[in-house]
PDB file of N, CA and C in Angstrom:
ATOM      1  N   UNK P   1       0.843  -1.180   0.000  1.00  0.00           N
ATOM      2  CA  UNK P   1       0.000   0.000   0.000  1.00  0.00           C
ATOM      3  C   UNK P   1       0.886   1.240   0.000  1.00  0.00           C
ATOM      4  N   UNK P   2       0.487   2.175  -0.830  1.00  0.00           N
ATOM      5  CA  UNK P   2       1.253   3.415  -0.856  1.00  0.00           C
ATOM      6  C   UNK P   2       0.550   4.487  -0.022  1.00  0.00           C
ATOM      7  N   UNK P   3       1.090   5.672  -0.014  1.00  0.00           N
ATOM      8  CA  UNK P   3       0.573   6.755   0.815  1.00  0.00           C
ATOM      9  C   UNK P   3      -0.838   7.191   0.445  1.00  0.00           C
ATOM     10  N   UNK P   4      -1.171   7.127  -0.842  1.00  0.00           N
ATOM     11  CA  UNK P   4      -2.507   7.542  -1.285  1.00  0.00           C
ATOM     12  C   UNK P   4      -3.559   6.575  -0.749  1.00  0.00           C
ATOM     13  N   UNK P   5      -3.282   5.292  -0.799  1.00  0.00           N
ATOM     14  CA  UNK P   5      -4.232   4.303  -0.274  1.00  0.00           C
ATOM     15  C   UNK P   5      -4.481   4.517   1.221  1.00  0.00           C
ATOM     16  N   UNK P   6      -3.441   4.737   1.954  1.00  0.00           N
ATOM     17  CA  UNK P   6      -3.572   4.962   3.389  1.00  0.00           C
ATOM     18  C   UNK P   6      -4.354   6.240   3.667  1.00  0.00           C
ATOM     19  N   UNK P   7      -4.085   7.290   2.913  1.00  0.00           N
ATOM     20  CA  UNK P   7      -4.798   8.561   3.100  1.00  0.00           C
ATOM     21  C   UNK P   7      -6.285   8.398   2.818  1.00  0.00           C
ATOM     22  N   UNK P   8      -6.640   7.657   1.771  1.00  0.00           N
ATOM     23  CA  UNK P   8      -8.048   7.432   1.432  1.00  0.00           C
ATOM     24  C   UNK P   8      -8.731   6.649   2.541  1.00  0.00           C
ATOM     25  N   UNK P   9      -8.091   5.614   3.042  1.00  0.00           N
ATOM     26  CA  UNK P   9      -8.677   4.813   4.118  1.00  0.00           C
ATOM     27  C   UNK P   9      -8.879   5.658   5.369  1.00  0.00           C
ATOM     28  N   UNK P  10      -7.905   6.483   5.716  1.00  0.00           N
ATOM     29  CA  UNK P  10      -8.024   7.338   6.906  1.00  0.00           C
ATOM     30  C   UNK P  10      -9.151   8.351   6.723  1.00  0.00           C
ATOM     31  N   UNK P  11      -9.254   8.960   5.559  1.00  0.00           N
ATOM     32  CA  UNK P  11     -10.303   9.954   5.308  1.00  0.00           C
ATOM     33  C   UNK P  11     -11.685   9.320   5.383  1.00  0.00           C
ATOM     34  N   UNK P  12     -11.849   8.146   4.803  1.00  0.00           N
ATOM     35  CA  UNK P  12     -13.148   7.461   4.841  1.00  0.00           C
ATOM     36  C   UNK P  12     -13.505   7.075   6.274  1.00  0.00           C
ATOM     37  N   UNK P  13     -12.546   6.572   7.029  1.00  0.00           N
ATOM     38  CA  UNK P  13     -12.817   6.192   8.426  1.00  0.00           C
ATOM     39  C   UNK P  13     -13.191   7.402   9.267  1.00  0.00           C
ATOM     40  N   UNK P  14     -12.500   8.514   9.085  1.00  0.00           N
ATOM     41  CA  UNK P  14     -12.816   9.728   9.831  1.00  0.00           C
ATOM     42  C   UNK P  14     -14.211  10.228   9.456  1.00  0.00           C
ATOM     43  N   UNK P  15     -14.584  10.152   8.199  1.00  0.00           N
ATOM     44  CA  UNK P  15     -15.909  10.595   7.769  1.00  0.00           C
ATOM     45  C   UNK P  15     -17.003   9.724   8.389  1.00  0.00           C
ATOM     46  N   UNK P  16     -16.793   8.417   8.430  1.00  0.00           N
ATOM     47  CA  UNK P  16     -17.782   7.510   9.018  1.00  0.00           C
ATOM     48  C   UNK P  16     -17.943   7.794  10.516  1.00  0.00           C
ATOM     49  N   UNK P  17     -16.844   7.989  11.215  1.00  0.00           N
ATOM     50  CA  UNK P  17     -16.904   8.285  12.641  1.00  0.00           C
ATOM     51  C   UNK P  17     -17.575   9.635  12.878  1.00  0.00           C
ATOM     52  N   UNK P  18     -17.317  10.614  12.024  1.00  0.00           N
ATOM     53  CA  UNK P  18     -17.927  11.934  12.172  1.00  0.00           C
ATOM     54  C   UNK P  18     -19.443  11.861  11.975  1.00  0.00           C
ATOM     55  N   UNK P  19     -19.894  11.121  10.979  1.00  0.00           N
ATOM     56  CA  UNK P  19     -21.335  10.982  10.733  1.00  0.00           C
ATOM     57  C   UNK P  19     -22.002  10.253  11.897  1.00  0.00           C
ATOM     58  N   UNK P  20     -21.388   9.185  12.368  1.00  0.00           N
ATOM     59  CA  UNK P  20     -21.952   8.448  13.499  1.00  0.00           C
ATOM     60  C   UNK P  20     -22.005   9.330  14.749  1.00  0.00           C
ATOM     61  N   UNK P  21     -20.974  10.102  14.992  1.00  0.00           N
ATOM     62  CA  UNK P  21     -20.968  11.006  16.132  1.00  0.00           C
ATOM     63  C   UNK P  21     -22.039  12.072  16.027  1.00  0.00           C
ATOM     64  N   UNK P  22     -22.242  12.605  14.833  1.00  0.00           N
ATOM     65  CA  UNK P  22     -23.273  13.614  14.618  1.00  0.00           C
ATOM     66  C   UNK P  22     -24.661  13.039  14.859  1.00  0.00           C
ATOM     67  N   UNK P  23     -24.909  11.834  14.372  1.00  0.00           N
ATOM     68  CA  UNK P  23     -26.213  11.210  14.580  1.00  0.00           C
ATOM     69  C   UNK P  23     -26.464  10.903  16.053  1.00  0.00           C
ATOM     70  N   UNK P  24     -25.453  10.450  16.744  1.00  0.00           N
ATOM     71  CA  UNK P  24     -25.593  10.186  18.175  1.00  0.00           C
ATOM     72  C   UNK P  24     -25.828  11.496  18.932  1.00  0.00           C
ATOM     73  N   UNK P  25     -25.129  12.556  18.560  1.00  0.00           N
ATOM     74  CA  UNK P  25     -25.313  13.855  19.197  1.00  0.00           C
ATOM     75  C   UNK P  25     -26.745  14.347  19.018  1.00  0.00           C
ATOM     76  N   UNK P  26     -27.280  14.222  17.804  1.00  0.00           N
ATOM     77  CA  UNK P  26     -28.665  14.651  17.559  1.00  0.00           C
ATOM     78  C   UNK P  26     -29.647  13.824  18.368  1.00  0.00           C
ATOM     79  N   UNK P  27     -29.382  12.528  18.489  1.00  0.00           N
ATOM     80  CA  UNK P  27     -30.264  11.658  19.257  1.00  0.00           C
ATOM     81  C   UNK P  27     -30.236  12.037  20.738  1.00  0.00           C
ATOM     82  N   UNK P  28     -29.058  12.307  21.276  1.00  0.00           N
ATOM     83  CA  UNK P  28     -28.916  12.644  22.687  1.00  0.00           C
ATOM     84  C   UNK P  28     -29.539  14.013  22.981  1.00  0.00           C
ATOM     85  N   UNK P  29     -29.372  14.965  22.089  1.00  0.00           N
ATOM     86  CA  UNK P  29     -29.878  16.313  22.304  1.00  0.00           C
ATOM     87  C   UNK P  29     -31.319  16.473  21.828  1.00  0.00           C
ATOM     88  N   UNK P  30     -31.953  15.416  21.335  1.00  0.00           N
ATOM     89  CA  UNK P  30     -33.346  15.420  20.886  1.00  0.00           C
ATOM     90  C   UNK P  30     -33.607  16.489  19.835  1.00  0.00           C
ATOM     91  N   UNK P  31     -32.743  16.601  18.869  1.00  0.00           N
ATOM     92  CA  UNK P  31     -32.942  17.575  17.815  1.00  0.00           C
ATOM     93  C   UNK P  31     -33.467  16.871  16.574  1.00  0.00           C
ATOM     94  N   UNK P  32     -34.568  16.206  16.736  1.00  0.00           N
ATOM     95  CA  UNK P  32     -35.133  15.446  15.635  1.00  0.00           C
ATOM     96  C   UNK P  32     -36.241  16.157  14.901  1.00  0.00           C
ATOM     97  N   UNK P  33     -36.290  17.476  14.905  1.00  0.00           N
ATOM     98  CA  UNK P  33     -37.284  18.195  14.151  1.00  0.00           C
ATOM     99  C   UNK P  33     -38.293  18.935  15.009  1.00  0.00           C
ATOM    100  N   UNK P  34     -38.295  18.700  16.302  1.00  0.00           N
ATOM    101  CA  UNK P  34     -39.231  19.396  17.182  1.00  0.00           C
ATOM    102  C   UNK P  34     -38.535  20.625  17.746  1.00  0.00           C
ATOM    103  N   UNK P  35     -39.301  21.701  17.904  1.00  0.00           N
ATOM    104  CA  UNK P  35     -38.721  22.914  18.462  1.00  0.00           C
ATOM    105  C   UNK P  35     -38.454  22.728  19.954  1.00  0.00           C
ATOM    106  N   UNK P  36     -37.797  23.677  20.534  1.00  0.00           N
ATOM    107  CA  UNK P  36     -37.518  23.632  21.966  1.00  0.00           C
ATOM    108  C   UNK P  36     -38.782  24.030  22.708  1.00  0.00           C
ATOM    109  N   UNK P  37     -39.475  23.061  23.261  1.00  0.00           N
ATOM    110  CA  UNK P  37     -40.773  23.295  23.885  1.00  0.00           C
ATOM    111  C   UNK P  37     -40.669  24.112  25.164  1.00  0.00           C
ATOM    112  N   UNK P  38     -39.512  24.117  25.787  1.00  0.00           N
ATOM    113  CA  UNK P  38     -39.386  24.847  27.045  1.00  0.00           C
ATOM    114  C   UNK P  38     -39.448  26.355  26.831  1.00  0.00           C
ATOM    115  N   UNK P  39     -39.138  26.810  25.617  1.00  0.00           N
ATOM    116  CA  UNK P  39     -39.168  28.248  25.367  1.00  0.00           C
ATOM    117  C   UNK P  39     -40.550  28.732  24.968  1.00  0.00           C
ATOM    118  N   UNK P  40     -41.455  27.793  24.642  1.00  0.00           N
ATOM    119  CA  UNK P  40     -42.799  28.173  24.244  1.00  0.00           C
ATOM    120  C   UNK P  40     -42.878  28.731  22.841  1.00  0.00           C
ATOM    121  N   UNK P  41     -41.832  28.547  22.057  1.00  0.00           N
ATOM    122  CA  UNK P  41     -41.814  29.128  20.716  1.00  0.00           C
ATOM    123  C   UNK P  41     -42.710  28.392  19.730  1.00  0.00           C
ATOM    124  N   UNK P  42     -43.136  27.174  20.064  1.00  0.00           N
ATOM    125  CA  UNK P  42     -43.963  26.416  19.128  1.00  0.00           C
ATOM    126  C   UNK P  42     -45.451  26.661  19.361  1.00  0.00           C
ATOM    127  N   UNK P  43     -45.799  27.360  20.432  1.00  0.00           N
ATOM    128  CA  UNK P  43     -47.193  27.652  20.779  1.00  0.00           C
ATOM    129  C   UNK P  43     -48.041  26.392  20.883  1.00  0.00           C
ATOM    130  N   UNK P  44     -47.440  25.295  21.314  1.00  0.00           N
ATOM    131  CA  UNK P  44     -48.183  24.053  21.511  1.00  0.00           C
ATOM    132  C   UNK P  44     -48.505  23.310  20.238  1.00  0.00           C
ATOM    133  N   UNK P  45     -47.806  23.595  19.150  1.00  0.00           N
ATOM    134  CA  UNK P  45     -48.143  22.966  17.875  1.00  0.00           C
ATOM    135  C   UNK P  45     -47.413  21.644  17.629  1.00  0.00           C
ATOM    136  N   UNK P  46     -46.332  21.383  18.348  1.00  0.00           N
ATOM    137  CA  UNK P  46     -45.613  20.133  18.116  1.00  0.00           C
ATOM    138  C   UNK P  46     -46.238  19.014  18.949  1.00  0.00           C
ATOM    139  N   UNK P  47     -46.052  17.755  18.539  1.00  0.00           N
ATOM    140  CA  UNK P  47     -46.678  16.633  19.246  1.00  0.00           C
ATOM    141  C   UNK P  47     -46.245  16.510  20.703  1.00  0.00           C
ATOM    142  N   UNK P  48     -45.058  16.958  21.040  1.00  0.00           N
ATOM    143  CA  UNK P  48     -44.582  16.838  22.413  1.00  0.00           C
ATOM    144  C   UNK P  48     -45.280  17.812  23.343  1.00  0.00           C
ATOM    145  N   UNK P  49     -45.860  18.877  22.803  1.00  0.00           N
ATOM    146  CA  UNK P  49     -46.491  19.898  23.635  1.00  0.00           C
ATOM    147  C   UNK P  49     -47.977  19.664  23.832  1.00  0.00           C
ATOM    148  N   UNK P  50     -48.589  18.826  23.001  1.00  0.00           N
ATOM    149  CA  UNK P  50     -50.018  18.575  23.140  1.00  0.00           C
ATOM    150  C   UNK P  50     -50.293  17.867  24.461  1.00  0.00           C
ATOM    151  N   UNK P  51     -51.282  18.326  25.205  1.00  0.00           N
ATOM    152  CA  UNK P  51     -51.603  17.630  26.457  1.00  0.00           C
ATOM    153  C   UNK P  51     -52.192  16.259  26.172  1.00  0.00           C
ATOM    154  N   UNK P  52     -51.918  15.338  27.068  1.00  0.00           N
ATOM    155  CA  UNK P  52     -52.456  13.990  26.923  1.00  0.00           C
ATOM    156  C   UNK P  52     -53.966  14.041  27.161  1.00  0.00           C
ATOM    157  N   UNK P  53     -54.715  13.456  26.249  1.00  0.00           N
ATOM    158  CA  UNK P  53     -56.164  13.454  26.390  1.00  0.00           C
ATOM    159  C   UNK P  53     -56.619  12.149  27.043  1.00  0.00           C
ATOM    160  N   UNK P  54     -57.574  12.273  27.962  1.00  0.00           N
ATOM    161  CA  UNK P  54     -58.111  11.096  28.614  1.00  0.00           C
ATOM    162  C   UNK P  54     -59.049  10.368  27.651  1.00  0.00           C
ATOM    163  N   UNK P  55     -59.243   9.086  27.897  1.00  0.00           N
ATOM    164  CA  UNK P  55     -60.123   8.293  27.044  1.00  0.00           C
ATOM    165  C   UNK P  55     -61.588   8.614  27.297  1.00  0.00           C
ATOM    166  N   UNK P  56     -61.895   9.112  28.478  1.00  0.00           N
ATOM    167  CA  UNK P  56     -63.292   9.388  28.784  1.00  0.00           C
ATOM    168  C   UNK P  56     -63.612  10.857  28.514  1.00  0.00           C
ATOM    169  N   UNK P  57     -64.766  11.058  27.911  1.00  0.00           N
ATOM    170  CA  UNK P  57     -65.233  12.413  27.642  1.00  0.00           C
ATOM    171  C   UNK P  57     -66.588  12.605  28.288  1.00  0.00           C
ATOM    172  N   UNK P  58     -66.891  13.816  28.741  1.00  0.00           N
ATOM    173  CA  UNK P  58     -68.171  14.104  29.394  1.00  0.00           C
ATOM    174  C   UNK P  58     -69.217  14.472  28.386  1.00  0.00           C
TER     175      UNK P  58
END
């Protein structure tokens, strides 16, 4: 193997680790498309902000 082969392998491995790290970071920080509900910026429009409805209605 020459230097170019090694460089390509290192670049591909670093890219794979970077993508995996980014996906794990998004999963941990819950940045999957919902706004930050604690700030009230979504005005209750996202599924996480809707109150749970009881099965019984009056």
